[in-house]
PDB file of C-alpha atoms in Angstrom:
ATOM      1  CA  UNK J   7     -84.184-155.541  97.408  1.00  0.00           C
ATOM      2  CA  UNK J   8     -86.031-152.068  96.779  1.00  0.00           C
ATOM      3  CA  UNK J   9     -89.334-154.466  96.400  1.00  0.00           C
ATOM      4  CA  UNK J  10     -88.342-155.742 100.413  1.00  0.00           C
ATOM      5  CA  UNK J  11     -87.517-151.898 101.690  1.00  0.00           C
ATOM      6  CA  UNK J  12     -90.960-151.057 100.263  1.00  0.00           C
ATOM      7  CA  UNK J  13     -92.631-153.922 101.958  1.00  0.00           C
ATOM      8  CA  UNK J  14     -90.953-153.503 105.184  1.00  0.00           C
ATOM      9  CA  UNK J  15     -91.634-149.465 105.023  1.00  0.00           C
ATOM     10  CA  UNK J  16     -95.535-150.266 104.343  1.00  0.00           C
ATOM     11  CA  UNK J  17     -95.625-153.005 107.163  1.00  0.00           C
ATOM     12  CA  UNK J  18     -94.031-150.226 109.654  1.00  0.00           C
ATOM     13  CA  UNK J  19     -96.828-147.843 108.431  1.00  0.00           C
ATOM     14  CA  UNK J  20     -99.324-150.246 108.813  1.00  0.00           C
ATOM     15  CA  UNK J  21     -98.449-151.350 112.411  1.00  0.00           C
ATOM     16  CA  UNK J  22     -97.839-147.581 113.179  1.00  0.00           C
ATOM     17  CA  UNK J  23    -101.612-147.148 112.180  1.00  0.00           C
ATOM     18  CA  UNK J  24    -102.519-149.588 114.281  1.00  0.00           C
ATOM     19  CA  UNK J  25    -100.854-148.611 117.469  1.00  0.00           C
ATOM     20  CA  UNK J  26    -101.406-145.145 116.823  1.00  0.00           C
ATOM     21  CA  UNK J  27     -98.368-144.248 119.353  1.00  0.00           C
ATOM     22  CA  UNK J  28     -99.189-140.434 120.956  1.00  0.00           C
ATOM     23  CA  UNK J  29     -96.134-137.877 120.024  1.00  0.00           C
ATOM     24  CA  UNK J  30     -92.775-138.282 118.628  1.00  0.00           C
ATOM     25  CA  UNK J  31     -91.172-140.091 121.609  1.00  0.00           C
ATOM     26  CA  UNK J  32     -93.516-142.309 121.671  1.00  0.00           C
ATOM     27  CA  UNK J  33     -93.598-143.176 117.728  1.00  0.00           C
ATOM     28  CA  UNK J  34     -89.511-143.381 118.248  1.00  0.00           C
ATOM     29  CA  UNK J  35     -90.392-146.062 121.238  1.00  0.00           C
ATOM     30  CA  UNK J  36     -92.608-148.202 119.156  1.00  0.00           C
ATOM     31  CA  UNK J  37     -90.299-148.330 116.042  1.00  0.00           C
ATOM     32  CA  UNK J  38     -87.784-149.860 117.570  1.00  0.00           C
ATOM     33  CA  UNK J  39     -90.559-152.304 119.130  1.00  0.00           C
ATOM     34  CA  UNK J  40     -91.396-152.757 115.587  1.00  0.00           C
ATOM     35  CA  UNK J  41     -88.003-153.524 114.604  1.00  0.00           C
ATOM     36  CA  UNK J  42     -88.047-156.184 117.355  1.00  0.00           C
ATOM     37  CA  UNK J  43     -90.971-157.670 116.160  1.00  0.00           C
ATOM     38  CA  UNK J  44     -90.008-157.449 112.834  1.00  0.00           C
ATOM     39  CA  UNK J  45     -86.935-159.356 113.260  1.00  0.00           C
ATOM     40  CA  UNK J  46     -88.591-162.245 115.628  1.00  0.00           C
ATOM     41  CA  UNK J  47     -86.544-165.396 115.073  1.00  0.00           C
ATOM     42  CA  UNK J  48     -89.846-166.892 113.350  1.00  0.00           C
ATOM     43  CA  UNK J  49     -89.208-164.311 110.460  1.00  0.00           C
ATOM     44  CA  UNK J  50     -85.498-165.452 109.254  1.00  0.00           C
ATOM     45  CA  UNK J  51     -84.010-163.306 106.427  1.00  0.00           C
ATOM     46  CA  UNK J  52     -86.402-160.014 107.286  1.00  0.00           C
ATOM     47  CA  UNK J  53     -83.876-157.282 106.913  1.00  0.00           C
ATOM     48  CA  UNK J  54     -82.244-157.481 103.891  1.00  0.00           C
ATOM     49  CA  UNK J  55     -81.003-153.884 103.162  1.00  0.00           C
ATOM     50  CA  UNK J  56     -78.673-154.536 106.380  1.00  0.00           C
ATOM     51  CA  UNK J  57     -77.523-158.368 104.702  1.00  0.00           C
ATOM     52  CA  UNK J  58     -77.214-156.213 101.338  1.00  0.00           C
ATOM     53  CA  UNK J  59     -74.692-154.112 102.792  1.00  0.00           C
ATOM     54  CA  UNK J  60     -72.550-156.909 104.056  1.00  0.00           C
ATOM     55  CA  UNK J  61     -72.728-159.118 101.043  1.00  0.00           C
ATOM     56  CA  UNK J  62     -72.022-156.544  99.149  1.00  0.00           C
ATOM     57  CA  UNK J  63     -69.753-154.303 100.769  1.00  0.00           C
ATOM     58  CA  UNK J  64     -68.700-152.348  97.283  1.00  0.00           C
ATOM     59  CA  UNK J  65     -70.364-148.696  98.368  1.00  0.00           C
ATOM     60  CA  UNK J  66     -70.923-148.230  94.223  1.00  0.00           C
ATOM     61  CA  UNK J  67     -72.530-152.131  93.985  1.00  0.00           C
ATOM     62  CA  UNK J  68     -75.988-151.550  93.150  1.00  0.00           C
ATOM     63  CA  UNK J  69     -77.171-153.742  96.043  1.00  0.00           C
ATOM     64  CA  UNK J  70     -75.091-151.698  98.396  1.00  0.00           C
ATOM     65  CA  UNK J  71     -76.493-148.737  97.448  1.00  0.00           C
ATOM     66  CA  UNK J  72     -80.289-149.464  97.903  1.00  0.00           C
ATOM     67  CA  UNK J  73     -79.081-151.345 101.135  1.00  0.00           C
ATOM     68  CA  UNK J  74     -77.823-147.691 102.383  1.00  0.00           C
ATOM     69  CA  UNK J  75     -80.492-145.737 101.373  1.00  0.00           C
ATOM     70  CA  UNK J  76     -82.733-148.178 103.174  1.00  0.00           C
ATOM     71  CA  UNK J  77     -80.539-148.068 106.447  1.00  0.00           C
ATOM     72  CA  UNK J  78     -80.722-144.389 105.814  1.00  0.00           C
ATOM     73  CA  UNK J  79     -84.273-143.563 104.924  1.00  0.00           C
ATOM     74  CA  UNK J  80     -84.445-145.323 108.644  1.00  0.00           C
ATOM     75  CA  UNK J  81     -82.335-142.577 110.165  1.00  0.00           C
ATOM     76  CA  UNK J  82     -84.029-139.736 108.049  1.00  0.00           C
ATOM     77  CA  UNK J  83     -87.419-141.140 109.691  1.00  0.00           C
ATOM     78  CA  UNK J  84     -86.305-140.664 112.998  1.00  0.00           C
ATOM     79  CA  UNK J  85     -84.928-137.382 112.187  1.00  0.00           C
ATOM     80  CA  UNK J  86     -88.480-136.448 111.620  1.00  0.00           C
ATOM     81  CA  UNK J  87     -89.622-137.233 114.764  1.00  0.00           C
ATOM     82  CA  UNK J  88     -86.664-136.421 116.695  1.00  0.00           C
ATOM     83  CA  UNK J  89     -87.454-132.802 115.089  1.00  0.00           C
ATOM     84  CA  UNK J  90     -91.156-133.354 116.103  1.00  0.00           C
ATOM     85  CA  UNK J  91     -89.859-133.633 119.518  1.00  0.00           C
ATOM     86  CA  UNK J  92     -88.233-130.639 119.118  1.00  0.00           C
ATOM     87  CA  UNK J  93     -84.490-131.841 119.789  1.00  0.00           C
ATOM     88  CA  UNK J  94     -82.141-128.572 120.177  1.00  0.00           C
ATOM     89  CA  UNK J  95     -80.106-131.038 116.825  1.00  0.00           C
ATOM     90  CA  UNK J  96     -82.277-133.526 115.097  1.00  0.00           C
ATOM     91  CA  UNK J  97     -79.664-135.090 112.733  1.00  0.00           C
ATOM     92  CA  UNK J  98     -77.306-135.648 116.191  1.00  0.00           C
ATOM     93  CA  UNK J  99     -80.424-137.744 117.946  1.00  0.00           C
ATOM     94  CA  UNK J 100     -81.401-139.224 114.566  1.00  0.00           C
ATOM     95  CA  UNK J 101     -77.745-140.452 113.923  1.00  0.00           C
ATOM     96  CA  UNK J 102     -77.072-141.851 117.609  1.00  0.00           C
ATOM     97  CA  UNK J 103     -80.433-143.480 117.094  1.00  0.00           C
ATOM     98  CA  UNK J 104     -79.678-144.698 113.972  1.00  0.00           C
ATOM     99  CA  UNK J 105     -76.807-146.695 115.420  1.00  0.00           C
ATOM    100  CA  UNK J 106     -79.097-148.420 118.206  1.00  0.00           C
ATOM    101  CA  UNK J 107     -81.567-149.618 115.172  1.00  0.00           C
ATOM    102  CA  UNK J 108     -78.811-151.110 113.714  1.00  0.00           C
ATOM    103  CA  UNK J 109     -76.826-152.487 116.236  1.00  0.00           C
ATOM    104  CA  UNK J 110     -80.530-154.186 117.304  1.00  0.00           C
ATOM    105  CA  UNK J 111     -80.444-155.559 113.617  1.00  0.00           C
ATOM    106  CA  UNK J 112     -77.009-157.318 114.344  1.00  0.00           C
ATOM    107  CA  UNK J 113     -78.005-158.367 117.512  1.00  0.00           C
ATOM    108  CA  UNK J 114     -80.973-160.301 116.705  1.00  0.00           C
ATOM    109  CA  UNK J 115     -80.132-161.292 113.884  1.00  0.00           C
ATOM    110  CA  UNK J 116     -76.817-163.203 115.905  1.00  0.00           C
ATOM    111  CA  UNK J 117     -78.524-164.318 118.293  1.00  0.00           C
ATOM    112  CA  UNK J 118     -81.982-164.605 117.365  1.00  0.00           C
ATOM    113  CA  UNK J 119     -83.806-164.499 120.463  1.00  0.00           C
ATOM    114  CA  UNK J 120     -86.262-161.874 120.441  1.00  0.00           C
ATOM    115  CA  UNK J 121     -84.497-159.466 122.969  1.00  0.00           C
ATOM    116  CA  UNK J 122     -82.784-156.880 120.580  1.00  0.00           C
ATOM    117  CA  UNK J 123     -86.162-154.550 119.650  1.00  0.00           C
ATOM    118  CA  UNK J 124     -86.674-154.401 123.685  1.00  0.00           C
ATOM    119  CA  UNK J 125     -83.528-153.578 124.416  1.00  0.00           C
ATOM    120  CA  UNK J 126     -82.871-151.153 121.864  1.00  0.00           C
ATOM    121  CA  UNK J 127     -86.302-149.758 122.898  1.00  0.00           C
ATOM    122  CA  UNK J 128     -84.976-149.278 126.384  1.00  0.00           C
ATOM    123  CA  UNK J 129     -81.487-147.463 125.238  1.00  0.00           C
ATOM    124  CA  UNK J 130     -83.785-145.374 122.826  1.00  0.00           C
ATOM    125  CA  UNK J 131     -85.661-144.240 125.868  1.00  0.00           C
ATOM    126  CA  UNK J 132     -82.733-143.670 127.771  1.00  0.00           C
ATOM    127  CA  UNK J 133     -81.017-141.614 125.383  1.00  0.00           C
ATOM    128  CA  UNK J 134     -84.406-139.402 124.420  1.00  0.00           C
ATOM    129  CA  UNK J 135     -84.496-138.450 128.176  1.00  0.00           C
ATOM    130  CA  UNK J 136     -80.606-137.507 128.146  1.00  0.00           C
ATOM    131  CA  UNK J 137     -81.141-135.352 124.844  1.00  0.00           C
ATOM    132  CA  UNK J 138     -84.974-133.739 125.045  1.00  0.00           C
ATOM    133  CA  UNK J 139     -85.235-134.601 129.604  1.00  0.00           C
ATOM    134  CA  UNK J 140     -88.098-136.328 130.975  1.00  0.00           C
ATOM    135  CA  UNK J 141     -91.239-137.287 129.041  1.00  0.00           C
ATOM    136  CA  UNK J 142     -94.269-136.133 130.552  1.00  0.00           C
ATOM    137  CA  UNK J 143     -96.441-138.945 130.889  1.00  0.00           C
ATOM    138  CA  UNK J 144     -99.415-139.690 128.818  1.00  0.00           C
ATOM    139  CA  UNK J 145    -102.394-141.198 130.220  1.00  0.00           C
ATOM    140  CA  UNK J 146    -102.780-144.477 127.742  1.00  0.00           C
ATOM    141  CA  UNK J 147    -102.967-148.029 128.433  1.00  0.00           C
ATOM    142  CA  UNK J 148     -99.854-149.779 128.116  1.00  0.00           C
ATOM    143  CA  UNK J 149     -98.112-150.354 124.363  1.00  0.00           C
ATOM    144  CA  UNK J 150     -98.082-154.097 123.490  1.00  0.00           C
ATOM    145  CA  UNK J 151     -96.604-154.974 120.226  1.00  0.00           C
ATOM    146  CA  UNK J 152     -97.742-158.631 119.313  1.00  0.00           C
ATOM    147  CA  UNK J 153     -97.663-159.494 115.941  1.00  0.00           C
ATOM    148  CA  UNK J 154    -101.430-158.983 114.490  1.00  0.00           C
ATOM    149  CA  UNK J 155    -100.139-158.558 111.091  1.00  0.00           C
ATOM    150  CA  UNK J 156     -97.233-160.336 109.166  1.00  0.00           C
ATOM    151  CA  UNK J 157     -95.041-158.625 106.423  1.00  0.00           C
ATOM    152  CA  UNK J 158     -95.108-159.544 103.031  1.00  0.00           C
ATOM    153  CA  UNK J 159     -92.871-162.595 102.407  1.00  0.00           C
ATOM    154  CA  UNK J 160     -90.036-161.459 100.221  1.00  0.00           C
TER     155      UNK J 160
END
């Protein structure tokens, strides 16, 4: 399980790279693209820290444990940039985010139909422009994430 967070943490990296999203909002935005395309219905079994926690829904089970800290290292990430964005509380924004990454986990993996990272996308969006106002825009060409590189198989 801690050999799949590591993968799935280098594969965000890696796509982050790639994009190269401008600004916080905008690396918040194409996470939870990421996520999407990370959780395509192609790539069955992908999250496994959230599958960890239900499986194994002991809190002191090992598995549980590095299931959390995965589910939590992705709210401390967004924390990051929700401070980069300079949010008046980072850990509020980080948290409420947080929730929409996960509840985009559950919904794809349900229904498995390749809407979830979109949505949750949108509803990060949304919620960015209730908490830190309007984004000024950036003059870039439009964010596409299609799969150019797969995860590791786990």
């Amino acid at each position: 399980l801690n050999n799949a967070c590591r993968q799935w943490w280098t594969w965000v990296d890696g796509r982050m790279a790639e994009i190269a999203p401008q600004g916080p909002r905008q690396r918040i935005r194409t996470f939870f693209l990421l996520l999407g395309e990370y959780l395509r219905p192609a790539q069955e079994g992908r999250f496994l820290a959230f599958s960890a926690c239900v499986q194994y829904p002991e809190p002191h089970d090992p598995c549980h444990i590095a299931g959390r800290e995965n589910l939590q290292a992705i709210e401390g990430r967004l924390r990051l940039w929700a401070t980069e964005a300079r949010a008046s509380d980072p850990s509020a924004l980080a948290a409420q985010l947080a929730v929409i990454a996960k509840g985009a986990i559950i919904c794809e993996i349900a229904n498995r139909d390749g809407t979830a990272g979109e949505i949750a996308a949108r509803l990060a969006q949304e919620l960015m422009e209730q908490v830190l106002g309007p984004a000024v825009p950036i003059v870039t060409t439009e964010l596409t994430c299609s799969p150019t590189s797969e995860p590791a198989e786990t």
